[in-house]
Amino acid sequence: MLQHSTSAASRVAFNLSGRTALVTGASSGLGVHFARVLAAHGADVAVAARREDKVSDLAQGIVDAGGTAQALRLDVTDAALVSEAFDGRRFDIVVNNAGIAFNGPALETPEENWRQVIDTDLTGVFLVSQAAAKAMAADGQGGSIINIASILGKRVAGGLSAYAAAKAAVVQLTRAHALEWARHDIRVNAICPGYIETDINRDFFATAAGQKLVARIPVRRLGQMEDLTVPLLMLASDHGRFMTGSELVVDGGHLVTSL
Ligand code: NAD
């Protein structure tokens, strides 16, 4: 009923006070945004990057804004560094955001680039998720793991075969982990963003080729980082407590373009 939907009981606020969070690949783009959003809603956030100095300004900025954050050195492809990052620590919320892409035809993709993409985008998610889930299961407090996949995990585009394969595997890994870890009160979900405007792609999307791509998105615009804010908060917070093994597509309708 309308009356009920406008009542105080149905109003939603995201409160992550008392929660700890880890965001991987937090030195640029979406990772910076995710870290700021989680901190702004009360979480104590570890902002992780391969070079700690690259995230110390972000951590300081969050603290200056009244939040709590620390910089953390973490290469998601390095099992030793991953276990060091979790040594004596547990995180309630883990955002597997670190990712790379290799652009080039499949016929000419060097093995080294293939391995780099799979190592970072897939094995990195496995290593961080396993370490996070072990800590969450050990103290029985559970938690929420959010994997940043892509619409390229659900469809393909030319020149991105390794990336598309890795992201599709991340979607499937999300489901497998959700199934196995629900008994530990660990929720595992994926966000599949469409094209989101960030510092590294802004110039490209302003070109004629970039604009051509944008014209194929049904809503005729790029996503903005803010478009991912509520999906992230919903999965991170107790408001998403009945969601696990799901994938949230946030793409302006890009996946439903006509065949
Ligand atoms: P980005 O390049 O700005 O961010 C990726 C971050 O991952 C960088 O800070 C990079 O240093 C870090 N990283 C790379 N390898 C790492 C490693 N081994 N260990 C730790 N960190 C590492 O790009 P972005 O657009 O902000 O992408 C963030 C995530 O969102 C990625 O997983 C990407 O695939 C995904 N995504 C982005 C878009 C988009 O349009 N921007 C769309 C769909 C999915």
Coordinates of C-alpha atoms in Angstrom, one line a residue, residues 39-196:
A39 CA 34.0 5.1 4.7
A40 CA 31.4 7.8 4.4
H41 CA 28.8 5.3 5.6
G42 CA 30.9 4.5 8.7
A43 CA 33.2 1.6 7.7
D44 CA 36.8 1.4 8.8
V45 CA 38.4 0.9 5.4
A46 CA 41.7 -0.6 4.3
V47 CA 42.6 0.8 1.0
A48 CA 44.9 -1.6 -0.8
A49 CA 47.2 -1.2 -3.7
R50 CA 50.5 -2.7 -5.0
R51 CA 52.3 0.4 -3.8
E52 CA 51.2 1.6 -0.4
D53 CA 52.3 5.2 -1.2
K54 CA 49.7 5.3 -4.0
V55 CA 46.9 4.9 -1.5
S56 CA 48.2 6.9 1.5
D57 CA 46.8 10.1 0.1
L58 CA 43.4 8.5 -0.3
A59 CA 43.5 7.1 3.3
Q60 CA 44.5 10.5 4.6
G61 CA 41.7 12.2 2.6
I62 CA 39.2 9.8 4.2
V63 CA 40.5 10.6 7.7
D64 CA 40.5 14.3 7.0
A65 CA 36.8 14.0 6.0
G66 CA 36.1 12.4 9.4
G67 CA 36.3 8.7 8.4
T68 CA 38.6 5.9 9.3
A69 CA 41.1 4.4 6.8
Q70 CA 44.5 2.8 6.4
A71 CA 46.7 2.2 3.4
L72 CA 47.7 -1.4 2.8
R73 CA 50.2 -2.9 0.4
L74 CA 48.6 -5.7 -1.5
D75 CA 49.3 -7.3 -4.9
V76 CA 46.3 -9.6 -5.4
T77 CA 48.4 -12.0 -7.5
D78 CA 50.9 -12.6 -4.7
A79 CA 49.7 -15.3 -2.3
A80 CA 52.3 -14.4 0.3
L81 CA 51.2 -10.7 0.3
V82 CA 47.5 -11.7 0.4
S83 CA 48.1 -13.9 3.5
E84 CA 50.2 -11.1 5.1
A85 CA 47.3 -8.6 4.5
F86 CA 45.0 -11.0 6.5
D87 CA 47.5 -11.8 9.2
G88 CA 45.7 -11.1 12.4
R89 CA 43.0 -9.1 10.6
R90 CA 39.5 -9.8 9.5
F91 CA 37.3 -7.7 7.3
D92 CA 33.5 -7.7 7.4
I93 CA 33.3 -6.4 3.8
V94 CA 35.7 -7.2 1.0
V95 CA 35.5 -5.6 -2.4
N96 CA 37.5 -7.4 -5.0
N97 CA 38.0 -4.5 -7.3
A98 CA 41.6 -4.8 -8.7
G99 CA 41.5 -5.7 -12.3
I100 CA 43.4 -5.2 -15.6
A101 CA 42.5 -5.7 -19.3
F102 CA 44.5 -6.6 -22.3
N103 CA 43.3 -5.2 -25.6
G104 CA 44.2 -7.1 -28.7
P105 CA 43.0 -9.8 -31.1
A106 CA 42.9 -13.3 -29.7
L107 CA 45.1 -14.6 -32.5
E108 CA 47.9 -12.3 -31.3
T109 CA 47.4 -12.3 -27.5
P110 CA 50.8 -13.2 -26.0
E111 CA 50.7 -15.9 -23.4
E112 CA 52.2 -13.5 -20.9
N113 CA 49.4 -11.0 -21.3
W114 CA 46.8 -13.8 -21.1
R115 CA 48.3 -15.0 -17.8
Q116 CA 48.5 -11.5 -16.4
V117 CA 44.8 -10.9 -16.9
I118 CA 43.8 -14.3 -15.5
D119 CA 46.2 -13.9 -12.6
T120 CA 44.9 -10.5 -11.6
D121 CA 41.2 -10.7 -12.5
L122 CA 40.5 -14.3 -11.6
T123 CA 43.2 -15.8 -9.4
G124 CA 43.4 -12.5 -7.5
V125 CA 39.7 -12.8 -6.6
F126 CA 40.2 -16.4 -5.6
L127 CA 43.2 -15.6 -3.3
V128 CA 41.7 -12.6 -1.6
S129 CA 38.2 -14.3 -1.2
Q130 CA 39.7 -17.4 0.3
A131 CA 41.8 -15.5 2.8
A132 CA 38.8 -13.3 3.6
A133 CA 36.4 -16.2 4.0
K134 CA 38.8 -18.2 6.2
A135 CA 39.0 -15.3 8.7
M136 CA 35.2 -14.7 8.5
A137 CA 34.5 -18.4 9.1
A138 CA 37.0 -18.7 11.9
D139 CA 35.3 -16.3 14.2
G140 CA 31.8 -17.2 13.0
Q141 CA 30.9 -13.5 12.3
G142 CA 30.5 -13.9 8.6
G143 CA 30.7 -11.1 6.1
S144 CA 30.0 -9.8 2.6
I145 CA 32.3 -10.3 -0.4
I146 CA 31.6 -8.2 -3.4
N147 CA 33.3 -9.1 -6.7
I148 CA 33.6 -6.4 -9.4
A149 CA 33.0 -8.4 -12.6
S150 CA 31.7 -6.7 -15.8
I151 CA 29.1 -7.0 -18.5
L152 CA 32.0 -8.5 -20.4
G153 CA 31.6 -11.5 -18.1
K154 CA 28.2 -12.0 -19.6
R155 CA 28.7 -11.0 -23.3
V156 CA 31.8 -10.5 -25.5
A157 CA 33.4 -7.7 -27.4
G158 CA 36.3 -7.9 -29.9
G159 CA 39.8 -7.6 -28.6
L160 CA 39.0 -8.5 -25.0
S161 CA 39.0 -12.3 -24.9
A162 CA 41.2 -12.8 -21.8
Y163 CA 39.3 -10.1 -19.9
A164 CA 35.9 -11.5 -20.9
A165 CA 36.9 -15.0 -20.0
A166 CA 38.3 -13.9 -16.6
K167 CA 35.2 -11.9 -15.7
A168 CA 32.8 -14.7 -16.8
A169 CA 34.8 -17.0 -14.5
V170 CA 34.5 -14.4 -11.7
V171 CA 30.7 -14.5 -12.0
Q172 CA 30.7 -18.3 -11.8
L173 CA 33.2 -18.2 -8.9
T174 CA 30.8 -15.8 -7.1
R175 CA 28.1 -18.4 -7.3
A176 CA 30.3 -21.3 -6.2
H177 CA 31.6 -19.3 -3.2
A178 CA 28.1 -18.2 -2.3
L179 CA 27.0 -21.8 -2.3
E180 CA 29.8 -23.1 -0.1
W181 CA 30.1 -20.2 2.3
A182 CA 26.5 -19.5 3.1
R183 CA 26.8 -21.9 6.0
H184 CA 29.4 -19.5 7.5
D185 CA 27.1 -16.5 7.1
I186 CA 29.3 -15.2 4.3
R187 CA 27.4 -13.6 1.4
V188 CA 29.2 -13.4 -2.0
N189 CA 27.8 -11.3 -4.8
A190 CA 29.0 -9.7 -8.0
I191 CA 28.4 -6.3 -9.5
C192 CA 28.6 -6.3 -13.4
P193 CA 29.2 -2.7 -14.4
G194 CA 28.7 -1.5 -17.9
Y195 CA 30.9 1.3 -19.3
I196 CA 31.6 3.6 -16.3

